Amino acid sequence: MTILLIFAYIFLILIGALLLYMTFKTDDRRYIYLAVGFYVIFPVIVTLKLPIMLSPEVKQLYDAVEALPDSSTVMLTFDYYPSTLAETEPMSHAALHHLFRKNCKVVTMTTIPLGGPSIAERVTRELAEEYNKVYGIDFVNLGYKANYVAVLKGMGTSIETIYPTDNSGTPLSEIPMMKDIENYGDIDFIFVVADNSIVDYWISIVNAQYNNPVGTGLTAVMAPRYFAYIGSGQMTGMLGGMKGAAEYETLLQKPAAANMGMTSQSLVHLFIIFSVIAGNIIFFMGKKGKSRKSA
Amino acid sequence: MSLIEYTQIWLEAFVTLSLFSFLYKDNPCYKITEHVFAGLSAGYYFGLIWHAVILQQMIDPMFDNGKWWLFIPGILGVLMFSRFSQKYSWISRLSLAFVMGNTAGIFLLSELHGKVLPQMQSTMLSLGFENGLGSFVLAVIVVAGVISTLTYFYFSREHKGLLGGVARVGIWFIMISFGAHFGYTVMARISLLIGRVQFLYFDWIGSIINLFS
Amino acid sequence: MKTTVPIIAAFLSGFVMLLAFFFNPETSALGKLEPEVLSWVTIVGGFTLLLGVVSIVRVNYSSVKRKSSGWGYKLATLISIFAMAIPAIVPVRWSSLFGTGTGSIYDWLFNYIDSPMMSTMFAMLAFYIASAAFRAFRARSAEATLLLVTATLVMLWRVPMGEAFLSGIHPDIPDLINTYIMNGANMAVQRGIIIGAALGAAAMSLRIMLGIERTYMGK
């Protein structure tokens, strides 16, 4: 088995080196594209299971949700576009698994006009079926309203004024679960899954003014920025990109899409590091050659 | 698997591969897919706003709950369309001013109360020996980083002397942060590709295998 | 008239929000007024999105009408807009295929055409970023080297294989990266940027409310 693994690694390295050499020789970037494609596809076909180490930010979020009393009310947001589904949907899935498992009442909403309500509807219905949860009693999808700053601020006083109906048009007054939920005061935790700077306003408006704990699942592009809010205690944990989602899946003992993607992720990262090193060696060798010629 | 499920998967695979074909070179298949995408997205906005805003937030409460005053934001909204007229486009300023003013009113306090003060407080209060030397060193790095970054972005004076020196330290900190951003961005982009490849392999190729088995 | 009235509207609309911040929404009339004003803002916000859609239709329609270059593609855009929008606004009581709910044409077009298109568009960036890393990511100066070294360390740290490699060198390395790079230097820079940007946003908000800032009115 070990010999097989060594051969596999040598094979992978050779492919990468060959394609980089071809890129350098022909100046055709499509060879790099081919390499990236190969490193993503290879682990999807040949599955390798890798151990996932846990980050403190993910553990903090998991612990915060775990510490909620059963039947707490949690707001889960679907603040992401379809473009980042591969990163964010595993987070929404993991969050819903955790919340439904704890019998929390889940209020979902979105501030994204392109696809937000459809994604929220599809994901919650899928997971609700698995846990036998009933719409209107265990979960509600509020849907979308325009101008997110006003939406976030307005729900602090009255959710019903901003959302007179749920996503499908049923008045909130006719939904049993919403009878006890008037504003943020009735919500125990806010789990924001987002791919844009709306998170800033969940913190600066909702957490700062209404004291709701806010935990987040963010795309990797955004994650570095939000370490500042973790450090200041304004954010209760964070899932950073697909790795964060994979860690949360590991904690839930429900490995799914994010875990599955980590081998491809590893190989492409290693390939890119290898390309950067190779690119720099070529650059410095070229520079040396030029200075020798001019001397 | 039903016929409709096959259609869905094959349609999804077709648009995915059409777009990926651009990696080889630009082609009509890519172009048409790109334009259809723009159209469908615009159509999606229309359907959503029609239901979520015009019907659910305005028309239904006006007629079912007697909230007649909601015709005011409706009129303000309609006034936005005056932008299409050169002569009357100034009317849309009223609606725009209403939204801008409101957002400004929220931001004026929330930016200071929810961002500036907590971030400054957290930076200043972290300096202390209570949590050991390691923690103190980290706090010093953070304080130095915050001050030097702010100095770097201070453009009202020329970056010379002490100011220039601190700004230079700021650049080093910024480079470290941007490096971290780059590392994370690589992960983000690869994740999206993994998502598509997982679809093509498990769903699309899976459907082909299913068809023949 | 053309400028003064909007400035007064901006001031009043913002001032209500400022005052409401200091009043109890449960007991004061101003507190109760706040969500109502905000719901108005969300309604006007919705119309601005519609304005965008109408604008796209106008631009594409005029291109098709003039048969300018690539008009066929623009026609595809127009057809797609109507294919999505018309079934969405037809009353759902006529058929479950209409409206925006699960199982509607609108939902189907989104889930099986629009959503995968958008996902793929962004997935293509993975190829470009890899190509850019090979062709442009050079250690030309001390600062660029610092950026490159940090990026490499973070890229290694964020994936299981890299994490295992770093732990193999020394078990504390992954923790050190998290503590000193992400929660140290990176956090400090982000804090600086957040503080600077927030001060700028607050100042800009005040300028808008006082009518000093008028660029949004085209001035």
XYZ file of C-alpha atoms in Angstrom:
727
model
C 0.000 0.000 0.000
C 2.810 2.422 0.958
C 4.684 1.607 -2.270
C 1.499 2.248 -4.239
C 1.088 5.600 -2.497
C 4.718 6.541 -3.240
C 4.168 5.677 -6.905
C 0.982 7.726 -6.939
C 2.809 10.756 -5.521
C 5.683 10.389 -8.012
C 3.131 10.132 -10.825
C 1.329 13.272 -9.623
C 4.576 15.230 -9.298
C 5.743 14.150 -12.754
C 2.469 15.208 -14.360
C 2.676 18.623 -12.705
C 6.332 19.099 -13.650
C 5.694 18.048 -17.250
C 2.747 20.421 -17.667
C 4.665 23.310 -16.107
C 7.584 22.593 -18.426
C 5.194 22.624 -21.405
C 3.762 25.967 -20.250
C 7.258 27.411 -19.989
C 8.338 26.001 -23.344
C 5.258 26.958 -25.379
C 4.075 29.963 -23.346
C 0.589 28.459 -23.585
C -1.263 28.812 -20.305
C -3.693 26.046 -21.256
C -1.168 23.490 -19.994
C -1.521 25.011 -16.513
C -5.292 24.836 -16.869
C -4.910 21.183 -17.757
C -2.784 20.588 -14.655
C -5.319 22.303 -12.388
C -8.129 20.285 -13.947
C -6.166 17.073 -13.489
C -5.409 17.729 -9.800
C -9.046 18.535 -9.094
C -10.460 15.532 -10.964
C -7.921 12.914 -9.841
C -8.932 12.818 -6.130
C -12.623 12.917 -7.041
C -12.114 9.624 -8.898
C -9.444 8.110 -6.606
C -10.678 8.887 -3.109
C -8.084 9.612 -0.441
C -9.226 10.303 3.111
C -7.161 12.902 4.914
C -7.287 13.832 8.602
C -8.750 17.308 9.206
C -7.229 19.424 11.992
C -9.586 21.769 13.820
C -9.167 25.546 13.994
C -10.109 27.414 17.195
C -12.593 29.612 15.286
C -14.564 26.606 14.036
C -14.512 24.941 17.448
C -15.778 28.195 18.984
C -18.764 28.295 16.631
C -19.546 24.624 17.136
C -19.381 25.030 20.926
C -21.606 28.111 20.807
C -24.326 26.257 18.866
C -23.863 23.166 21.021
C -24.311 25.277 24.166
C -27.718 26.580 23.032
C -30.554 25.027 25.012
C -32.722 22.628 22.992
C -35.603 24.334 21.159
C -33.794 27.673 21.035
C -34.675 29.994 18.186
C -31.875 30.486 15.679
C -31.798 32.724 12.634
C -29.887 31.156 9.747
C -29.106 33.420 6.827
C -28.435 32.435 3.227
C -26.519 35.551 2.252
C -24.728 34.049 -0.710
C -24.965 33.940 -4.489
C -25.044 30.709 -6.512
C -21.471 31.502 -7.576
C -20.095 30.366 -4.231
C -22.411 27.408 -3.623
C -19.499 24.937 -3.489
C -18.089 26.741 -0.469
C -21.186 27.976 1.295
C -23.759 25.251 0.788
C -21.802 22.675 2.826
C -21.834 25.272 5.629
C -25.606 25.748 5.422
C -26.044 21.969 5.356
C -23.808 21.496 8.379
C -25.530 24.316 10.270
C -28.978 22.871 9.579
C -27.871 19.371 10.614
C -26.647 20.799 13.895
C -29.693 22.992 14.508
C -32.317 20.395 13.577
C -30.478 17.778 15.582
C -30.798 20.079 18.602
C -34.480 20.687 17.827
C -33.886 24.397 17.383
C -36.547 26.541 15.742
C -34.935 27.878 12.579
C -35.828 31.167 10.910
C -34.120 31.483 7.535
C -33.771 34.632 5.469
C -31.608 36.171 2.767
C -30.430 39.570 1.638
C -29.315 38.269 -1.772
C -31.621 39.057 -4.686
C -30.086 36.555 -7.101
C -31.032 33.079 -5.948
C -31.044 33.666 -2.184
C -34.715 32.708 -1.563
C -34.585 29.703 -3.927
C -31.417 28.344 -2.322
C -32.807 28.833 1.192
C -36.035 27.073 0.238
C -34.268 24.130 -1.431
C -31.675 23.528 1.303
C -34.031 23.860 4.279
C -36.693 21.617 2.720
C -34.064 18.960 1.926
C -32.731 18.856 5.483
C -36.157 19.257 7.113
C -37.314 16.094 5.362
C -34.371 14.178 6.813
C -35.219 15.323 10.371
C -39.026 15.227 9.977
C -39.387 18.929 10.639
C -42.605 20.706 9.798
C -42.768 24.055 8.002
C -44.292 26.765 10.155
C -43.688 24.858 13.381
C -39.987 23.971 13.281
C -38.736 26.285 10.563
C -39.789 29.284 8.510
C -38.271 30.834 5.395
C -38.754 34.598 5.410
C -37.187 35.036 1.979
C -35.799 38.255 0.577
C -36.366 41.960 1.026
C -34.403 44.715 -0.692
C -31.851 47.085 0.874
C -30.102 44.934 3.445
C -29.066 47.716 5.810
C -32.710 48.702 6.301
C -33.767 45.053 6.596
C -31.199 44.284 9.302
C -32.001 47.424 11.253
C -35.766 47.102 10.894
C -35.915 43.532 12.223
C -34.495 44.849 15.495
C -37.886 46.363 16.302
C -40.339 44.346 14.256
C -39.692 41.455 11.918
C -43.302 41.568 10.754
C -43.075 45.164 9.560
C -40.160 44.274 7.282
C -41.433 40.799 6.393
C -45.254 40.965 6.400
C -45.264 37.457 4.860
C -42.913 34.492 4.518
C -41.224 33.630 1.225
C -44.323 32.018 -0.256
C -46.643 34.862 0.741
C -48.278 33.458 3.911
C -48.789 36.284 6.448
C -46.467 35.865 9.438
C -49.452 36.193 11.776
C -50.773 32.904 10.349
C -47.527 30.987 10.977
C -47.549 29.315 14.437
C -43.784 29.514 14.978
C -43.660 33.246 14.298
C -46.278 34.077 16.956
C -43.550 34.197 19.635
C -40.913 35.870 17.499
C -41.275 39.613 17.282
C -37.709 40.862 16.858
C -34.058 40.024 17.597
C -34.949 39.884 21.296
C -36.655 36.538 20.617
C -33.722 35.076 18.704
C -30.995 33.269 20.646
C -28.319 32.966 18.001
C -27.679 34.229 14.485
C -25.794 31.949 12.100
C -24.767 33.962 9.062
C -23.568 32.079 5.981
C -22.345 34.705 3.542
C -20.108 35.474 0.610
C -20.133 39.267 0.809
C -19.641 42.192 3.187
C -23.177 41.977 4.605
C -21.450 40.247 7.538
C -20.035 43.623 8.597
C -23.581 44.875 9.153
C -24.695 41.763 11.001
C -21.931 42.723 13.412
C -22.017 46.513 13.451
C -25.815 46.786 13.489
C -27.256 43.563 14.918
C -24.553 42.359 17.305
C -23.530 45.837 18.470
C -27.023 47.282 18.934
C -29.132 44.251 19.861
C -26.448 42.060 21.506
C -27.295 38.924 19.531
C -24.378 36.494 19.279
C -23.393 36.168 15.621
C -21.520 33.134 14.277
C -20.505 32.998 10.636
C -19.703 30.713 7.736
C -17.730 32.719 5.187
C -16.092 32.145 1.850
C -12.313 31.850 2.034
C -11.859 35.151 0.180
C -13.578 36.951 3.028
C -12.289 35.016 6.019
C -8.980 36.857 6.708
C -10.825 40.155 7.164
C -13.108 38.768 9.853
C -10.351 37.620 12.198
C -10.554 41.216 13.457
C -14.110 40.655 14.683
C -13.234 37.296 16.241
C -10.407 39.003 18.126
C -12.695 41.748 19.418
C -15.287 39.218 20.572
C -17.951 40.637 18.249
C -18.156 37.391 16.290
C -18.770 34.015 17.910
C -16.700 31.697 15.738
C -16.215 31.439 12.002
C -16.006 28.805 9.286
C -13.415 29.993 6.752
C -14.078 28.543 3.311
C -14.322 24.902 2.371
C -11.768 23.921 5.027
C -13.909 25.540 7.724
C -16.954 23.665 6.427
C -14.956 20.415 6.411
C -13.942 21.016 10.035
C -17.558 21.631 11.051
C -18.637 18.467 9.232
C -15.911 16.594 11.130
C -17.134 17.958 14.466
C -20.684 16.923 13.593
C -19.369 13.515 12.486
C -21.178 14.020 9.205
C -18.467 14.175 6.543
C -19.957 15.404 3.265
C -19.099 17.592 0.252
C -16.508 19.776 1.999
C -14.560 16.807 3.377
C -14.683 15.183 -0.020
C -13.119 18.264 -1.618
C -10.144 18.524 0.710
C -7.876 16.130 -1.222
C -8.375 18.044 -4.487
C -7.817 21.223 -2.530
C -4.559 19.848 -1.100
C -3.213 18.741 -4.474
C -4.009 22.011 -6.246
C -2.513 24.049 -3.404
C 0.680 22.012 -3.560
C 0.751 22.399 -7.335
C 0.348 26.176 -7.074
C 3.141 26.386 -4.476
C 5.285 24.283 -6.794
C 4.423 26.624 -9.726
C 5.314 29.712 -7.701
C 8.693 28.217 -6.770
C 9.338 27.067 -10.348
C 8.275 30.460 -11.738
C 10.688 32.240 -9.388
C 13.579 29.910 -10.201
C 13.030 30.567 -13.917
C 12.767 34.305 -13.217
C 16.026 34.459 -11.223
C 17.884 32.220 -13.639
C 16.782 34.449 -16.522
C 17.879 37.537 -14.589
C 21.282 36.001 -13.847
C 21.700 35.053 -17.499
C 20.824 38.572 -18.616
C 23.253 40.241 -16.172
C 26.037 37.854 -17.295
C 25.349 38.743 -20.939
C 25.373 42.479 -20.275
C 28.650 42.125 -18.277
C -34.029 8.209 -12.743
C -36.864 9.925 -14.599
C -36.638 11.663 -17.968
C -37.029 15.048 -16.326
C -34.106 14.320 -13.995
C -31.934 13.327 -16.968
C -32.933 16.529 -18.755
C -32.029 18.619 -15.714
C -28.623 17.018 -15.283
C -27.764 17.140 -18.996
C -28.863 20.744 -19.308
C -26.755 21.655 -16.290
C -23.791 19.728 -17.729
C -24.253 21.426 -21.109
C -24.120 24.952 -19.694
C -21.178 24.018 -17.448
C -19.138 22.605 -20.327
C -20.139 25.482 -22.632
C -18.685 27.951 -20.191
C -15.567 25.868 -19.563
C -14.998 25.790 -23.332
C -13.805 29.403 -23.033
C -10.632 28.064 -21.388
C -9.666 26.582 -24.727
C -10.746 29.640 -26.712
C -13.633 32.044 -27.146
C -16.521 30.482 -29.098
C -20.206 31.128 -29.920
C -21.354 28.432 -27.499
C -19.696 30.287 -24.619
C -21.036 33.624 -25.810
C -24.641 32.502 -26.062
C -24.477 30.848 -22.641
C -23.039 34.035 -21.178
C -25.859 36.145 -22.634
C -28.531 33.706 -21.523
C -27.041 33.858 -18.026
C -27.308 37.662 -17.990
C -30.907 37.476 -19.195
C -32.034 34.813 -16.746
C -30.443 36.700 -13.856
C -32.242 39.910 -14.805
C -35.488 37.949 -15.173
C -34.927 36.412 -11.739
C -34.605 39.898 -10.197
C -37.848 40.933 -11.815
C -39.820 37.926 -10.551
C -38.381 38.269 -7.083
C -39.050 41.973 -6.695
C -42.546 41.538 -8.099
C -43.435 39.008 -5.408
C -41.223 39.870 -2.431
C -41.520 43.637 -2.617
C -44.398 44.838 -4.767
C -46.976 42.204 -3.794
C -45.912 41.014 -0.339
C -44.621 44.293 1.057
C -46.840 46.838 -0.666
C -49.998 45.745 -2.520
C -51.160 42.985 -0.111
C -50.726 45.036 3.104
C -52.416 48.013 1.395
C -55.518 46.124 0.333
C -55.709 43.325 2.924
C -54.564 45.166 6.061
C -55.591 48.704 5.186
C -52.042 50.065 5.292
C -52.936 52.705 2.694
C -49.894 54.834 3.507
C -47.664 52.304 1.732
C -48.588 54.043 -1.510
C -45.998 56.715 -0.542
C -42.906 54.467 -0.934
C -44.645 53.037 -4.011
C -44.763 56.497 -5.568
C -41.163 57.158 -4.509
C -40.226 53.894 -6.221
C -42.066 54.762 -9.416
C -40.344 58.173 -9.436
C -37.038 56.322 -9.836
C -38.090 55.567 -13.405
C -37.937 59.257 -14.262
C -34.218 58.615 -14.764
C -35.089 57.431 -18.250
C -36.219 60.947 -19.173
C -33.541 63.577 -19.686
C -35.933 66.362 -18.807
C -37.434 64.870 -15.647
C -34.586 62.732 -14.337
C -34.087 65.168 -11.439
C -37.359 63.879 -9.892
C -35.662 60.549 -9.105
C -33.293 62.433 -6.807
C -36.061 62.611 -4.220
C -36.348 58.813 -3.933
C -32.596 58.393 -4.052
C -32.123 61.037 -1.357
C -34.671 59.290 0.866
C -32.756 55.981 0.649
C -29.307 57.561 0.872
C -30.251 59.745 3.826
C -31.745 56.803 5.680
C -28.689 54.627 5.122
C -26.458 57.533 6.144
C -28.481 57.936 9.353
C -27.961 54.257 10.199
C -24.278 54.259 9.243
C -23.365 57.432 11.101
C -23.810 55.680 14.434
C -23.404 52.009 13.545
C -19.987 52.507 11.957
C -18.692 54.287 15.047
C -20.577 52.247 17.647
C -20.258 48.864 15.978
C -16.844 49.067 14.337
C -14.509 51.894 15.406
C -15.087 51.760 19.161
C -15.061 47.946 19.658
C -12.045 47.511 17.396
C -10.083 50.252 19.164
C -11.162 48.993 22.565
C -10.088 45.466 21.755
C -6.707 46.677 20.467
C -5.972 48.829 23.508
C -7.231 46.472 26.188
C -5.240 43.534 24.858
C -1.982 45.082 26.145
C -1.232 43.425 29.467
C 0.803 40.684 31.123
C -2.190 38.866 32.698
C -2.206 36.128 30.063
C 1.541 35.548 29.896
C 4.412 36.750 27.764
C 3.211 35.109 24.499
C -0.067 36.941 24.708
C 1.704 40.232 25.425
C 3.983 39.799 22.392
C 0.921 39.126 20.228
C -0.798 42.227 21.624
C 2.282 44.343 20.809
C 2.276 42.994 17.228
C -1.408 43.887 16.898
C -1.004 47.399 18.304
C 2.034 48.051 16.102
C 0.188 46.655 13.084
C -2.949 48.739 13.635
C -1.018 51.985 14.155
C 1.349 51.445 11.230
C -1.496 50.404 8.868
C -3.502 53.491 9.776
C -0.362 55.589 9.270
C 0.214 54.083 5.840
C -3.313 55.078 4.793
C -2.872 58.607 6.170
C -2.278 60.691 3.076
C -2.707 64.218 4.434
C 1.057 64.503 5.025
C 4.033 63.375 3.015
C 5.441 60.055 4.266
C 8.850 61.349 5.433
C 10.865 61.019 8.663
C 9.115 59.219 11.528
C 5.817 59.111 9.618
C 7.585 57.547 6.639
C 9.304 54.973 8.862
C 6.052 53.932 10.533
C 4.288 53.804 7.146
C 7.068 51.532 5.880
C 6.439 49.137 8.776
C 2.767 49.397 7.788
C 3.615 48.156 4.286
C 5.277 45.048 5.752
C 2.229 44.294 7.843
C -0.031 44.890 4.847
C 2.087 42.528 2.726
C 1.720 39.775 5.328
C -2.049 40.305 5.400
C -2.313 40.363 1.608
C -0.247 37.181 1.458
C -2.737 35.533 3.812
C -5.539 36.853 1.600
C -3.906 35.360 -1.475
C -3.574 31.975 0.236
C -7.235 32.024 1.212
C -8.316 33.284 -2.222
C -6.604 30.333 -3.904
C -8.597 28.043 -1.637
C -11.829 29.877 -2.481
C -11.382 29.610 -6.220
C -10.327 25.975 -6.148
C -13.384 25.170 -4.000
C -15.693 26.521 -6.690
C -14.001 24.387 -9.333
C -14.251 21.337 -7.074
C -17.990 21.987 -6.813
C -18.416 21.878 -10.581
C -16.169 18.841 -10.996
C -18.089 16.989 -8.288
C -21.286 17.726 -10.205
C -19.850 16.592 -13.541
C -18.396 13.396 -12.103
C -21.085 12.266 -9.671
C -24.239 13.600 -11.340
C -23.531 13.825 -15.046
C -21.172 10.880 -15.546
C -23.215 9.090 -12.876
C -26.308 9.597 -15.040
C -24.502 8.149 -18.074
C -23.441 5.081 -16.091
C -26.976 4.807 -14.770
C -28.331 4.949 -18.310
C -26.245 1.983 -19.431
C -26.520 -0.148 -16.313
C -36.314 72.951 -5.832
C -34.376 70.338 -7.841
C -31.672 70.078 -5.182
C -33.064 71.585 -1.988
C -36.051 69.260 -1.662
C -33.937 66.070 -2.014
C -31.420 67.441 0.512
C -34.222 68.085 3.007
C -35.591 64.572 2.340
C -32.155 63.031 2.941
C -31.711 64.990 6.153
C -35.128 64.094 7.571
C -34.879 60.443 6.576
C -31.447 60.141 8.213
C -32.353 62.233 11.252
C -35.261 59.902 12.109
C -32.779 57.001 12.209
C -30.348 58.976 14.332
C -33.023 59.928 16.866
C -34.535 56.437 16.909
C -31.148 55.069 18.011
C -31.572 56.823 21.363
C -35.235 55.945 22.014
C -36.823 52.746 23.255
C -38.690 51.204 20.299
C -41.193 49.489 22.597
C -42.401 52.638 24.336
C -41.684 55.671 22.176
C -43.624 56.774 19.106
C -40.339 57.449 17.316
C -39.185 53.914 18.032
C -42.391 52.612 16.477
C -41.959 54.849 13.455
C -38.485 53.452 12.776
C -39.410 50.022 11.298
C -42.160 51.649 9.223
C -39.670 54.087 7.651
C -37.258 51.213 7.111
C -39.916 49.150 5.360
C -40.469 52.129 3.047
C -36.740 52.143 2.302
C -36.819 48.447 1.427
C -39.741 49.057 -0.945
C -37.943 51.909 -2.725
C -34.823 49.700 -2.789
C -36.839 47.032 -4.613
C -37.866 49.530 -7.274
C -34.214 50.452 -7.872
C -33.545 46.799 -8.766
C -36.494 46.871 -11.160
C -35.016 50.007 -12.676
C -31.879 47.984 -13.417
C -33.871 45.251 -15.156
C -35.806 47.772 -17.264
C -32.527 49.414 -18.184
C -31.051 46.075 -19.371
C -34.172 45.469 -21.492
C -33.938 48.949 -23.058
C -30.230 48.644 -23.899
C -30.591 45.177 -25.435
C -33.810 46.016 -27.249
C -32.247 49.037 -28.967
C -29.262 46.878 -30.064
C -31.579 44.244 -31.515
C -33.714 46.881 -33.212
C -30.655 48.508 -34.813
C -29.212 45.060 -35.620
C -25.842 46.212 -34.281
C -22.952 43.720 -34.005
C -23.773 40.683 -31.867
C -27.505 41.486 -31.892
C -28.312 37.770 -31.941
C -26.706 37.334 -28.513
C -28.634 40.339 -27.220
C -31.819 38.775 -28.502
C -30.928 35.668 -26.466
C -30.591 37.911 -23.396
C -34.010 39.460 -24.053
C -35.686 36.097 -24.584
C -34.112 34.800 -21.364
C -35.346 37.795 -19.381
C -38.917 37.270 -20.517
C -38.725 33.480 -20.188
C -37.852 33.939 -16.529
C -39.972 36.982 -15.670
C -43.312 36.209 -17.379
C -44.044 32.826 -15.709
C -42.991 34.400 -12.400
C -45.650 37.120 -12.494
C -48.511 34.948 -13.765
C -50.747 34.148 -10.743
C -49.855 30.827 -9.149
C -53.558 29.927 -8.798
C -53.627 29.281 -12.544
C -50.989 26.563 -12.295
C -48.176 25.537 -9.950
C -45.814 26.079 -12.905
C -46.247 29.811 -12.424
C -45.099 32.054 -9.584
C -41.743 31.604 -7.886
C -42.346 28.588 -5.633
C -40.739 25.154 -5.712
C -41.633 23.372 -8.959
C -42.338 26.553 -10.885
C -40.730 27.373 -14.252
C -38.959 30.258 -12.550
C -37.460 27.972 -9.889
C -36.548 25.325 -12.471
C -34.775 27.788 -14.763
C -32.866 29.152 -11.799
C -31.803 25.802 -10.342
C -30.818 24.047 -13.544
C -29.583 26.820 -15.811
C -28.889 30.102 -14.045
C -27.296 28.744 -10.873
C -24.877 26.293 -12.585
C -23.906 29.044 -15.045
C -22.984 31.409 -12.269
C -21.109 28.691 -10.362
C -19.112 27.790 -13.476
C -18.253 31.409 -14.314
C -16.597 31.785 -10.928
C -15.086 28.282 -10.967
C -13.077 29.333 -14.024
C -11.151 31.742 -11.821
C -9.324 28.722 -10.337
C -7.500 28.281 -13.655
C -6.621 31.944 -13.959
C -5.295 32.204 -10.405
C -3.022 29.178 -10.958
C -1.741 30.652 -14.214
C -1.139 34.040 -12.550
C 0.753 32.357 -9.694
C 3.185 30.765 -12.148
C 3.595 33.731 -14.464
C 3.431 36.802 -12.235
C 4.037 35.928 -8.582
C 7.705 36.974 -8.292
C 9.958 37.827 -5.349
C 11.112 41.069 -6.978
C 11.534 43.018 -3.716
C 11.628 42.466 0.047
C 7.914 43.335 0.307
C 6.950 41.000 -2.527
C 9.000 38.233 -0.900
C 7.187 38.778 2.392
C 3.850 38.489 0.557
C 4.987 35.383 -1.302
C 6.309 33.604 1.810
C 3.128 34.359 3.783
C 0.929 33.215 0.913
C 2.870 29.955 0.639
C 2.674 29.293 4.378
C -1.071 30.026 4.481
C -1.731 27.882 1.388
C 0.076 24.989 3.049
C -1.640 25.533 6.396
C -5.176 25.622 4.950
C -5.114 22.117 3.426
C -4.798 18.762 5.197
C -1.701 17.623 3.257
C 0.101 20.907 3.888
C -0.975 20.928 7.516
C 0.425 17.418 7.958
C 3.662 18.506 6.265
C 4.041 21.555 8.523
C 3.232 19.493 11.631
C 5.863 17.002 10.499
C 8.509 19.761 10.606
C 7.307 20.884 14.067
C 3.898 20.162 15.622
C 3.436 23.797 16.723
C 3.802 25.366 13.266
C 0.076 25.280 12.299
C -0.829 26.911 15.631
C 1.886 29.520 15.218
C 0.564 30.455 11.757
C -2.948 30.802 13.138
C -1.778 32.847 16.123
C 0.894 35.130 14.701
C -0.071 35.488 11.045
C -3.875 35.247 11.013
C -4.666 36.512 14.516
C -1.555 38.706 14.691
C -0.290 40.649 11.695
C -3.336 39.949 9.491
C -5.809 40.878 12.216
C -3.914 44.111 12.949
C -4.018 45.194 9.293
C -7.698 44.323 8.955
C -8.407 46.283 12.119
C -6.581 49.268 10.707
C -8.559 49.008 7.474
C -11.879 48.522 9.298
C -11.260 51.505 11.594
C -10.150 53.716 8.695
C -13.020 52.704 6.418
C -15.602 53.043 9.201
C -14.395 56.548 10.065
C -14.628 57.385 6.370
C -18.142 55.933 6.101
C -19.310 57.861 9.186
C -17.863 61.108 7.807
C -19.466 60.473 4.422
C -22.813 59.744 6.111
C -22.670 63.079 7.905
C -21.823 64.860 4.648
C -24.819 63.208 2.933
C -27.191 64.130 5.731
C -26.004 67.730 5.793
C -26.261 68.005 2.020
C -22.516 68.637 1.519
C -22.100 65.410 -0.427
C -24.291 65.527 -3.531
C -22.497 63.269 -5.998
C -25.247 60.655 -5.708
C -27.591 63.246 -7.226
C -25.308 63.574 -10.227
C -23.808 66.837 -8.923
